[in-house]
Amino acid sequence: MYPRLLINTEKFRSNVLWLKDLCESRGIKIAAVTKVFCADEVLVKILVDSGVSYLADSRIGNLKKLADLDIEKILLRLPSISQARDVVKYSDISLNSELATMRALSLAAKEEGRVHKVVLMLELGDLREGILLENFDYTVSEILKLDGIALVGVGVNLTCYGTIIPSEEKMELLSSFASRLEEEYALDLEIISGGNSSSLNLLLDDKMPEKINNLRFGESIALGKETATCKLVDGLFPDVFTLEAEIIEKKVKPSVPDGERGRDAFGNEQDFEDRGDILRVILSVGRQDVNIDSLVPSDKNAKILGASSDHLIVDISDCEAGYEIGDIMSFDLNYETLLGLATSPYVEKYYI
Ligand SMILES: *Cc1c(COP(=O)(O)O)cnc(C)c1O
């Protein structure tokens, strides 16, 4: 059935093992982030078999699917107070920056008869989640008063909002706060988490401070990429995932629509360049499944012309391959397109 998400499990496994070897040699444990492929069960099994230390996801709904697996789970998105009970039930560890939330987790943990581990997120400039450094001591002392909660580490998230690139200085700053927790508060820290795939470059350049012992990898495992500079990493496969869609119309048509112009199905006005008649195909995939603007045809001579909810129109005038009705075209994916496709119930997952 098409459209389908073609998943090369061997390339996926290879990426995981390559990153695990690299991290192990530096004393770093991997939290494998499953959100970009919706915690797909086949891929999660490969992660667990490969020996990653944690599974991590931003959504409780995904963590629920992992409940039976004997591996620690991390909730990546700051917990919602309204979900405190489920946070404690379905994750062993969560990343936190709000005392009110941790108080709710404390109550929930007591009700569940568990101890929930928290990692305190520090704001180091990217301006997404994290406490301001000036509030560090107060926050720590308040957390230490809570029953049912164990403060097991500190962490940072960079690049996702402010596009800040992880630097040796930022990692040293994180390390220094970890040392303070260990020395001034006599805590034994399990997790000093230096960020996501954007921290991979520091590791590759051998500039990651020794104190950092945890990284949370999603994009690098799934797409072979380091986020901040968008560079492919030598040794990692970028093409674990491919979209395949089927051709349902092939015709030569004018490049400019004929008639009075209004707006398209999404309320936008469109410009059309007159390039005469073009050979084009329609594929049975659309904006309901994927953000078309980030999709890249694997055939470098094919050009995406536009799309509506369920139709994708591609110019194949310059293609050497002879496409026919019923043929399949493939597309290379990035973070955004993979996220959409993995989430769409209309897209079949096909493993090779
Ligand atoms: C999504 C996410 C990650 C994983 O990021 P990648 O760039 O995919 O490696 C790590 N940490 C947090 C807090 C996240 O939300």
mmCIF file of C-alpha atoms and ligand atoms in Angstrom:
data_model
loop_
_atom_site.group_PDB
_atom_site.id
_atom_site.type_symbol
_atom_site.label_atom_id
_atom_site.label_comp_id
_atom_site.label_asym_id
_atom_site.label_seq_id
_atom_site.Cartn_x
_atom_site.Cartn_y
_atom_site.Cartn_z
ATOM 1 C CA MET A 1 0.000 0.000 0.000
ATOM 2 C CA TYR A 2 1.200 3.515 -0.809
ATOM 3 C CA PRO A 3 2.180 6.048 0.345
ATOM 4 C CA ARG A 4 4.558 4.149 2.520
ATOM 5 C CA LEU A 5 7.477 4.955 4.747
ATOM 6 C CA LEU A 6 10.306 2.644 3.771
ATOM 7 C CA ILE A 7 12.471 1.887 6.795
ATOM 8 C CA ASN A 8 15.900 0.310 6.411
ATOM 9 C CA THR A 9 16.349 -1.426 9.752
ATOM 10 C CA GLU A 10 19.986 -2.403 9.108
ATOM 11 C CA LYS A 11 20.990 1.203 8.442
ATOM 12 C CA PHE A 12 19.102 2.232 11.559
ATOM 13 C CA ARG A 13 20.914 -0.420 13.621
ATOM 14 C CA SER A 14 24.226 0.653 12.143
ATOM 15 C CA ASN A 15 23.603 4.290 13.146
ATOM 16 C CA VAL A 16 22.732 3.314 16.708
ATOM 17 C CA LEU A 17 25.771 1.081 17.140
ATOM 18 C CA TRP A 18 28.134 3.653 15.591
ATOM 19 C CA LEU A 19 26.911 6.358 17.978
ATOM 20 C CA LYS A 20 26.976 3.982 20.917
ATOM 21 C CA ASP A 21 30.620 3.054 20.231
ATOM 22 C CA LEU A 22 31.572 6.721 19.929
ATOM 23 C CA CYS A 23 29.783 7.623 23.164
ATOM 24 C CA GLU A 24 31.050 4.636 25.125
ATOM 25 C CA SER A 25 34.634 5.558 24.329
ATOM 26 C CA ARG A 26 33.972 8.932 26.005
ATOM 27 C CA GLY A 27 32.045 7.572 28.993
ATOM 28 C CA ILE A 28 28.723 8.868 27.704
ATOM 29 C CA LYS A 29 25.390 7.047 27.913
ATOM 30 C CA ILE A 30 22.827 7.457 25.149
ATOM 31 C CA ALA A 31 19.209 8.353 25.731
ATOM 32 C CA ALA A 32 17.729 7.255 22.385
ATOM 33 C CA VAL A 33 14.985 9.686 21.400
ATOM 34 C CA THR A 34 12.001 7.981 19.774
ATOM 35 C CA LYS A 35 9.643 10.883 19.058
ATOM 36 C CA VAL A 36 10.632 11.511 15.432
ATOM 37 C CA PHE A 37 9.441 8.006 14.515
ATOM 38 C CA CYS A 38 6.552 7.910 17.004
ATOM 39 C CA ALA A 39 8.220 5.254 19.170
ATOM 40 C CA ASP A 40 7.775 2.692 16.393
ATOM 41 C CA GLU A 41 7.934 -0.753 17.984
ATOM 42 C CA VAL A 42 10.304 -2.371 15.493
ATOM 43 C CA LEU A 43 12.814 0.462 15.791
ATOM 44 C CA VAL A 44 12.481 0.647 19.562
ATOM 45 C CA LYS A 45 13.359 -3.039 19.761
ATOM 46 C CA ILE A 46 16.527 -2.382 17.746
ATOM 47 C CA LEU A 47 17.444 0.422 20.146
ATOM 48 C CA VAL A 48 16.979 -1.805 23.168
ATOM 49 C CA ASP A 49 18.849 -4.745 21.578
ATOM 50 C CA SER A 50 21.692 -2.383 20.665
ATOM 51 C CA GLY A 51 22.142 -1.593 24.325
ATOM 52 C CA VAL A 52 21.264 2.094 24.561
ATOM 53 C CA SER A 53 20.906 3.146 28.198
ATOM 54 C CA TYR A 54 17.561 4.958 28.083
ATOM 55 C CA LEU A 55 14.575 5.478 25.795
ATOM 56 C CA ALA A 56 13.355 9.063 25.679
ATOM 57 C CA ASP A 57 10.248 10.673 24.216
ATOM 58 C CA SER A 58 8.445 13.981 24.527
ATOM 59 C CA ARG A 59 4.972 12.455 24.755
ATOM 60 C CA ILE A 60 3.398 10.268 27.402
ATOM 61 C CA GLY A 61 1.324 8.621 24.658
ATOM 62 C CA ASN A 62 4.513 7.266 23.102
ATOM 63 C CA LEU A 63 6.041 6.252 26.446
ATOM 64 C CA LYS A 64 2.901 4.227 27.225
ATOM 65 C CA LYS A 65 3.690 2.041 24.215
ATOM 66 C CA LEU A 66 7.076 1.270 25.788
ATOM 67 C CA ALA A 67 5.722 0.378 29.220
ATOM 68 C CA ASP A 68 6.548 -3.337 28.997
ATOM 69 C CA LEU A 69 10.187 -2.827 28.043
ATOM 70 C CA ASP A 70 12.775 -3.348 30.734
ATOM 71 C CA ILE A 71 14.728 -0.130 30.207
ATOM 72 C CA GLU A 72 14.536 3.261 31.906
ATOM 73 C CA LYS A 73 12.369 5.833 30.145
ATOM 74 C CA ILE A 74 12.837 9.585 30.111
ATOM 75 C CA LEU A 75 10.073 12.111 29.472
ATOM 76 C CA LEU A 76 11.725 14.898 27.456
ATOM 77 C CA ARG A 77 9.053 17.585 27.353
ATOM 78 C CA LEU A 78 8.475 19.327 30.663
ATOM 79 C CA PRO A 79 5.684 17.412 32.419
ATOM 80 C CA SER A 80 2.193 18.917 32.531
ATOM 81 C CA ILE A 81 0.705 19.115 36.023
ATOM 82 C CA SER A 82 -2.526 17.680 34.627
ATOM 83 C CA GLN A 83 -0.599 14.540 33.611
ATOM 84 C CA ALA A 84 1.489 14.153 36.765
ATOM 85 C CA ARG A 85 0.106 10.719 37.591
ATOM 86 C CA ASP A 86 0.872 9.331 34.115
ATOM 87 C CA VAL A 87 4.310 10.944 34.116
ATOM 88 C CA VAL A 88 5.198 9.014 37.237
ATOM 89 C CA LYS A 89 3.584 5.834 35.931
ATOM 90 C CA TYR A 90 5.107 5.760 32.467
ATOM 91 C CA SER A 91 8.452 7.469 32.863
ATOM 92 C CA ASP A 92 11.230 6.784 35.348
ATOM 93 C CA ILE A 93 12.888 10.143 34.799
ATOM 94 C CA SER A 94 11.629 13.516 33.592
ATOM 95 C CA LEU A 95 13.328 16.766 32.619
ATOM 96 C CA ASN A 96 12.068 19.636 34.782
ATOM 97 C CA SER A 97 12.317 23.367 35.344
ATOM 98 C CA GLU A 98 9.232 24.256 37.432
ATOM 99 C CA LEU A 99 8.878 23.725 41.197
ATOM 100 C CA ALA A 100 5.081 23.691 40.967
ATOM 101 C CA THR A 101 5.305 20.770 38.568
ATOM 102 C CA MET A 102 7.832 18.901 40.682
ATOM 103 C CA ARG A 103 5.568 19.341 43.710
ATOM 104 C CA ALA A 104 2.751 17.753 41.679
ATOM 105 C CA LEU A 105 5.078 14.937 40.639
ATOM 106 C CA SER A 106 6.029 14.445 44.265
ATOM 107 C CA LEU A 107 2.369 13.960 45.252
ATOM 108 C CA ALA A 108 1.757 11.655 42.296
ATOM 109 C CA ALA A 109 4.860 9.601 43.101
ATOM 110 C CA LYS A 110 3.715 9.138 46.679
ATOM 111 C CA GLU A 111 0.263 8.052 45.473
ATOM 112 C CA GLU A 112 1.869 5.586 43.064
ATOM 113 C CA GLY A 113 4.252 4.377 45.747
ATOM 114 C CA ARG A 114 7.276 5.209 43.618
ATOM 115 C CA VAL A 115 10.295 7.441 43.579
ATOM 116 C CA HIS A 116 10.392 9.567 40.430
ATOM 117 C CA LYS A 117 13.763 10.837 39.218
ATOM 118 C CA VAL A 118 14.116 14.398 37.993
ATOM 119 C CA VAL A 119 16.789 16.078 35.910
ATOM 120 C CA LEU A 120 16.971 19.827 36.498
ATOM 121 C CA MET A 121 17.196 21.710 33.207
ATOM 122 C CA LEU A 122 19.401 24.805 33.120
ATOM 123 C CA GLU A 123 18.851 27.818 30.858
ATOM 124 C CA LEU A 124 22.180 28.322 29.079
ATOM 125 C CA GLY A 125 21.103 30.725 26.355
ATOM 126 C CA ASP A 126 18.864 28.904 23.898
ATOM 127 C CA LEU A 127 15.754 30.152 25.738
ATOM 128 C CA ARG A 128 13.552 27.088 25.607
ATOM 129 C CA GLU A 129 13.228 25.176 28.913
ATOM 130 C CA GLY A 130 15.488 25.593 31.927
ATOM 131 C CA ILE A 131 15.826 27.509 35.192
ATOM 132 C CA LEU A 132 17.774 30.763 35.282
ATOM 133 C CA LEU A 133 21.164 30.148 36.854
ATOM 134 C CA GLU A 134 20.573 32.743 39.571
ATOM 135 C CA ASN A 135 17.740 30.558 40.872
ATOM 136 C CA PHE A 136 19.844 27.406 41.034
ATOM 137 C CA ASP A 137 20.416 27.178 44.789
ATOM 138 C CA TYR A 138 16.871 28.077 45.740
ATOM 139 C CA THR A 139 15.407 25.576 43.263
ATOM 140 C CA VAL A 140 17.699 22.776 44.372
ATOM 141 C CA SER A 141 16.969 23.323 48.039
ATOM 142 C CA GLU A 142 13.215 23.254 47.336
ATOM 143 C CA ILE A 143 13.486 20.060 45.262
ATOM 144 C CA LEU A 144 15.422 18.378 48.053
ATOM 145 C CA LYS A 145 12.485 18.959 50.396
ATOM 146 C CA LEU A 146 10.144 16.898 48.213
ATOM 147 C CA ASP A 147 9.287 13.284 49.054
ATOM 148 C CA GLY A 148 8.991 10.801 46.226
ATOM 149 C CA ILE A 149 11.346 12.834 44.051
ATOM 150 C CA ALA A 150 15.032 12.164 43.537
ATOM 151 C CA LEU A 151 17.194 14.826 41.945
ATOM 152 C CA VAL A 152 19.492 12.710 39.774
ATOM 153 C CA GLY A 153 21.030 15.193 37.421
ATOM 154 C CA VAL A 154 21.245 18.381 35.430
ATOM 155 C CA GLY A 155 20.775 18.956 31.744
ATOM 156 C CA VAL A 156 20.587 21.499 28.988
ATOM 157 C CA ASN A 157 18.745 21.766 25.703
ATOM 158 C CA LEU A 158 20.293 23.894 22.960
ATOM 159 C CA THR A 159 19.630 24.744 19.309
ATOM 160 C CA CYS A 160 15.907 23.895 19.290
ATOM 161 C CA TYR A 161 14.604 27.450 19.772
ATOM 162 C CA GLY A 162 17.441 29.950 19.848
ATOM 163 C CA THR A 163 19.614 27.976 17.370
ATOM 164 C CA ILE A 164 22.487 28.242 19.888
ATOM 165 C CA ILE A 165 25.320 25.880 19.016
ATOM 166 C CA PRO A 166 26.666 23.795 21.928
ATOM 167 C CA SER A 167 30.140 25.018 22.796
ATOM 168 C CA GLU A 168 32.867 23.829 25.129
ATOM 169 C CA GLU A 169 32.066 26.851 27.339
ATOM 170 C CA LYS A 170 28.375 25.936 27.651
ATOM 171 C CA MET A 171 29.300 22.346 28.503
ATOM 172 C CA GLU A 172 31.865 23.529 31.069
ATOM 173 C CA LEU A 173 29.195 25.722 32.639
ATOM 174 C CA LEU A 174 26.826 22.751 32.848
ATOM 175 C CA SER A 175 29.661 20.636 34.313
ATOM 176 C CA SER A 176 30.370 23.262 36.968
ATOM 177 C CA PHE A 177 26.763 23.204 38.158
ATOM 178 C CA ALA A 178 26.876 19.408 38.247
ATOM 179 C CA SER A 179 29.992 19.601 40.416
ATOM 180 C CA ARG A 180 28.255 22.045 42.746
ATOM 181 C CA LEU A 181 25.392 19.614 43.224
ATOM 182 C CA GLU A 182 27.833 16.843 44.004
ATOM 183 C CA GLU A 183 30.034 18.838 46.334
ATOM 184 C CA GLU A 184 27.740 21.330 48.074
ATOM 185 C CA TYR A 185 24.654 19.124 48.215
ATOM 186 C CA ALA A 186 26.439 15.749 48.482
ATOM 187 C CA LEU A 187 24.400 14.282 45.631
ATOM 188 C CA ASP A 188 25.444 11.374 43.497
ATOM 189 C CA LEU A 189 24.507 12.390 39.941
ATOM 190 C CA GLU A 190 23.417 9.748 37.462
ATOM 191 C CA ILE A 191 22.812 12.143 34.570
ATOM 192 C CA ILE A 192 24.741 15.173 33.330
ATOM 193 C CA SER A 193 23.017 15.615 30.000
ATOM 194 C CA GLY A 194 24.799 17.784 27.462
ATOM 195 C CA GLY A 195 21.971 18.114 24.973
ATOM 196 C CA ASN A 196 20.651 16.584 21.776
ATOM 197 C CA SER A 197 22.093 15.714 18.361
ATOM 198 C CA SER A 198 23.454 19.237 18.027
ATOM 199 C CA SER A 199 26.087 18.285 20.633
ATOM 200 C CA LEU A 200 27.500 15.567 18.391
ATOM 201 C CA ASN A 201 30.074 17.888 16.803
ATOM 202 C CA LEU A 202 31.715 18.588 20.155
ATOM 203 C CA LEU A 203 32.034 14.866 20.672
ATOM 204 C CA LEU A 204 33.451 14.290 17.180
ATOM 205 C CA ASP A 205 35.976 17.114 17.704
ATOM 206 C CA ASP A 206 36.908 15.557 21.043
ATOM 207 C CA LYS A 207 35.938 18.737 22.882
ATOM 208 C CA MET A 208 33.214 17.378 25.151
ATOM 209 C CA PRO A 209 34.173 17.950 28.798
ATOM 210 C CA GLU A 210 34.684 14.692 30.695
ATOM 211 C CA LYS A 211 31.972 15.473 33.197
ATOM 212 C CA ILE A 212 29.197 15.202 30.569
ATOM 213 C CA ASN A 213 27.934 11.615 30.801
ATOM 214 C CA ASN A 214 24.655 11.650 28.875
ATOM 215 C CA LEU A 215 23.410 12.773 25.447
ATOM 216 C CA ARG A 216 19.907 12.586 24.027
ATOM 217 C CA PHE A 217 20.048 11.532 20.376
ATOM 218 C CA GLY A 218 17.095 11.537 17.972
ATOM 219 C CA GLU A 219 17.968 13.150 14.658
ATOM 220 C CA SER A 220 21.482 11.713 14.522
ATOM 221 C CA ILE A 221 20.176 8.162 14.919
ATOM 222 C CA ALA A 222 17.263 8.566 12.520
ATOM 223 C CA LEU A 223 18.734 10.878 9.891
ATOM 224 C CA GLY A 224 22.506 10.695 10.365
ATOM 225 C CA LYS A 225 22.625 14.425 10.992
ATOM 226 C CA GLU A 226 24.007 16.772 13.563
ATOM 227 C CA THR A 227 21.296 19.393 14.056
ATOM 228 C CA ALA A 228 23.057 22.727 14.552
ATOM 229 C CA THR A 229 24.966 22.845 11.296
ATOM 230 C CA CYS A 230 22.723 20.332 9.514
ATOM 231 C CA LYS A 231 25.813 18.439 8.397
ATOM 232 C CA LEU A 232 25.666 14.780 7.569
ATOM 233 C CA VAL A 233 27.981 12.805 9.797
ATOM 234 C CA ASP A 234 30.534 10.498 8.171
ATOM 235 C CA GLY A 235 29.813 6.994 9.396
ATOM 236 C CA LEU A 236 26.060 7.523 9.775
ATOM 237 C CA PHE A 237 23.424 6.664 7.154
ATOM 238 C CA PRO A 238 21.200 9.638 6.187
ATOM 239 C CA ASP A 239 18.736 7.408 4.324
ATOM 240 C CA VAL A 240 17.258 5.103 6.947
ATOM 241 C CA PHE A 241 13.820 6.455 5.978
ATOM 242 C CA THR A 242 12.389 7.055 2.481
ATOM 243 C CA LEU A 243 8.903 8.051 1.367
ATOM 244 C CA GLU A 244 7.452 6.087 -1.538
ATOM 245 C CA ALA A 245 4.336 7.301 -3.338
ATOM 246 C CA GLU A 246 2.409 6.056 -6.356
ATOM 247 C CA ILE A 247 1.732 7.855 -9.630
ATOM 248 C CA ILE A 248 -2.008 8.220 -10.297
ATOM 249 C CA GLU A 249 -1.935 10.628 -13.262
ATOM 250 C CA LYS A 250 0.663 11.404 -15.943
ATOM 251 C CA LYS A 251 -0.088 14.075 -18.533
ATOM 252 C CA VAL A 252 1.391 16.957 -20.467
ATOM 253 C CA LYS A 253 -0.340 20.146 -19.250
ATOM 254 C CA PRO A 254 0.299 23.895 -19.464
ATOM 255 C CA SER A 255 2.437 25.370 -16.675
ATOM 256 C CA VAL A 256 -0.028 28.219 -16.075
ATOM 257 C CA PRO A 257 -3.634 27.619 -14.923
ATOM 258 C CA ASP A 258 -6.406 28.919 -17.154
ATOM 259 C CA GLY A 259 -9.159 31.185 -15.737
ATOM 260 C CA GLU A 260 -9.756 33.828 -13.071
ATOM 261 C CA ARG A 261 -7.442 33.295 -10.042
ATOM 262 C CA GLY A 262 -8.509 33.070 -6.403
ATOM 263 C CA ARG A 263 -6.793 31.283 -3.538
ATOM 264 C CA ASP A 264 -5.690 27.650 -3.294
ATOM 265 C CA ALA A 265 -7.067 25.039 -0.890
ATOM 266 C CA PHE A 266 -4.919 26.487 1.912
ATOM 267 C CA GLY A 267 -5.923 30.119 1.422
ATOM 268 C CA ASN A 268 -2.740 31.161 -0.391
ATOM 269 C CA GLU A 269 -2.354 33.075 -3.636
ATOM 270 C CA GLN A 270 -0.011 31.370 -6.068
ATOM 271 C CA ASP A 271 2.307 32.560 -8.834
ATOM 272 C CA PHE A 272 2.944 30.443 -11.908
ATOM 273 C CA GLU A 273 5.876 30.877 -14.250
ATOM 274 C CA ASP A 274 5.014 30.261 -17.910
ATOM 275 C CA ARG A 275 7.324 27.507 -19.049
ATOM 276 C CA GLY A 276 5.050 26.208 -21.766
ATOM 277 C CA ASP A 277 3.698 22.674 -21.587
ATOM 278 C CA ILE A 278 5.270 20.330 -19.039
ATOM 279 C CA LEU A 279 5.188 16.612 -18.430
ATOM 280 C CA ARG A 280 3.892 16.098 -14.927
ATOM 281 C CA VAL A 281 2.584 13.390 -12.657
ATOM 282 C CA ILE A 282 0.205 13.366 -9.705
ATOM 283 C CA LEU A 283 1.136 11.184 -6.732
ATOM 284 C CA SER A 284 -1.269 9.927 -4.089
ATOM 285 C CA VAL A 285 0.223 11.693 -1.086
ATOM 286 C CA GLY A 286 -0.488 15.184 0.218
ATOM 287 C CA ARG A 287 -0.260 17.841 2.859
ATOM 288 C CA GLN A 288 -2.358 15.752 5.220
ATOM 289 C CA ASP A 289 0.558 13.321 5.418
ATOM 290 C CA VAL A 290 3.637 15.489 5.085
ATOM 291 C CA ASN A 291 4.940 19.047 4.776
ATOM 292 C CA ILE A 292 5.500 19.148 1.033
ATOM 293 C CA ASP A 293 7.804 22.171 1.230
ATOM 294 C CA SER A 294 10.572 20.124 2.882
ATOM 295 C CA LEU A 295 10.181 17.047 0.695
ATOM 296 C CA VAL A 296 13.007 16.272 -1.770
ATOM 297 C CA PRO A 297 12.542 13.879 -4.718
ATOM 298 C CA SER A 298 15.222 11.163 -4.765
ATOM 299 C CA ASP A 299 15.310 11.661 -8.564
ATOM 300 C CA LYS A 300 17.301 14.898 -8.693
ATOM 301 C CA ASN A 301 15.707 15.851 -12.038
ATOM 302 C CA ALA A 302 12.165 15.764 -10.663
ATOM 303 C CA LYS A 303 10.667 18.986 -9.298
ATOM 304 C CA ILE A 304 7.752 19.380 -6.912
ATOM 305 C CA LEU A 305 5.224 21.842 -8.388
ATOM 306 C CA GLY A 306 2.648 21.905 -5.615
ATOM 307 C CA ALA A 307 0.296 19.895 -3.473
ATOM 308 C CA SER A 308 -3.113 19.848 -1.879
ATOM 309 C CA SER A 309 -4.335 17.673 0.993
ATOM 310 C CA ASP A 310 -4.113 14.404 -0.915
ATOM 311 C CA HIS A 311 -2.321 15.177 -4.180
ATOM 312 C CA LEU A 312 1.318 15.932 -4.952
ATOM 313 C CA ILE A 313 2.141 17.344 -8.412
ATOM 314 C CA VAL A 314 5.653 16.724 -9.731
ATOM 315 C CA ASP A 315 7.332 17.999 -12.916
ATOM 316 C CA ILE A 316 9.144 15.070 -14.558
ATOM 317 C CA SER A 317 10.021 16.811 -17.861
ATOM 318 C CA ASP A 318 13.766 16.569 -17.148
ATOM 319 C CA CYS A 319 13.748 13.039 -15.705
ATOM 320 C CA GLU A 320 15.653 10.308 -17.488
ATOM 321 C CA ALA A 321 13.638 7.562 -15.819
ATOM 322 C CA GLY A 322 10.402 6.831 -17.697
ATOM 323 C CA TYR A 323 7.644 7.032 -15.097
ATOM 324 C CA GLU A 324 4.286 5.403 -15.818
ATOM 325 C CA ILE A 325 0.935 5.255 -14.040
ATOM 326 C CA GLY A 326 1.279 2.876 -11.100
ATOM 327 C CA ASP A 327 5.039 3.485 -10.799
ATOM 328 C CA ILE A 328 6.555 4.539 -7.503
ATOM 329 C CA MET A 329 8.585 7.682 -6.871
ATOM 330 C CA SER A 330 10.788 8.093 -3.780
ATOM 331 C CA PHE A 331 11.576 11.109 -1.650
ATOM 332 C CA ASP A 332 14.386 11.926 0.755
ATOM 333 C CA LEU A 333 13.287 13.020 4.212
ATOM 334 C CA ASN A 334 14.359 15.492 6.841
ATOM 335 C CA TYR A 335 13.309 15.862 10.476
ATOM 336 C CA GLU A 336 10.053 17.619 9.719
ATOM 337 C CA THR A 337 8.882 15.372 6.897
ATOM 338 C CA LEU A 338 9.778 12.213 8.821
ATOM 339 C CA LEU A 339 7.869 13.475 11.860
ATOM 340 C CA GLY A 340 4.751 14.081 9.740
ATOM 341 C CA LEU A 341 4.886 10.778 7.887
ATOM 342 C CA ALA A 342 5.574 8.708 11.013
ATOM 343 C CA THR A 343 2.507 10.314 12.616
ATOM 344 C CA SER A 344 0.091 9.973 9.675
ATOM 345 C CA PRO A 345 -2.270 7.005 10.037
ATOM 346 C CA TYR A 346 -2.551 6.987 6.223
ATOM 347 C CA VAL A 347 1.093 6.107 5.684
ATOM 348 C CA GLU A 348 2.085 2.451 5.915
ATOM 349 C CA LYS A 349 5.394 1.595 7.545
ATOM 350 C CA TYR A 350 7.380 -0.916 5.513
ATOM 351 C CA TYR A 351 10.549 -2.457 6.923
ATOM 352 C CA ILE A 352 13.448 -3.816 4.892
HETATM 353 C C1 LIG B 1 13.598 16.213 20.818
HETATM 354 C C2 LIG B 1 14.502 16.351 21.953
HETATM 355 C C3 LIG B 1 15.771 15.759 21.903
HETATM 356 C C4 LIG B 1 16.295 15.051 20.668
HETATM 357 O O1 LIG B 1 16.744 16.003 19.739
HETATM 358 P P1 LIG B 1 17.464 15.556 18.371
HETATM 359 O O2 LIG B 1 17.902 16.839 17.769
HETATM 360 O O3 LIG B 1 16.445 14.844 17.557
HETATM 361 O O4 LIG B 1 18.594 14.679 18.729
HETATM 362 C C5 LIG B 1 16.568 15.855 23.032
HETATM 363 N N1 LIG B 1 16.160 16.521 24.132
HETATM 364 C C6 LIG B 1 14.949 17.120 24.215
HETATM 365 C C7 LIG B 1 14.570 17.839 25.465
HETATM 366 C C8 LIG B 1 14.078 17.049 23.126
HETATM 367 O O5 LIG B 1 12.879 17.650 23.217
#
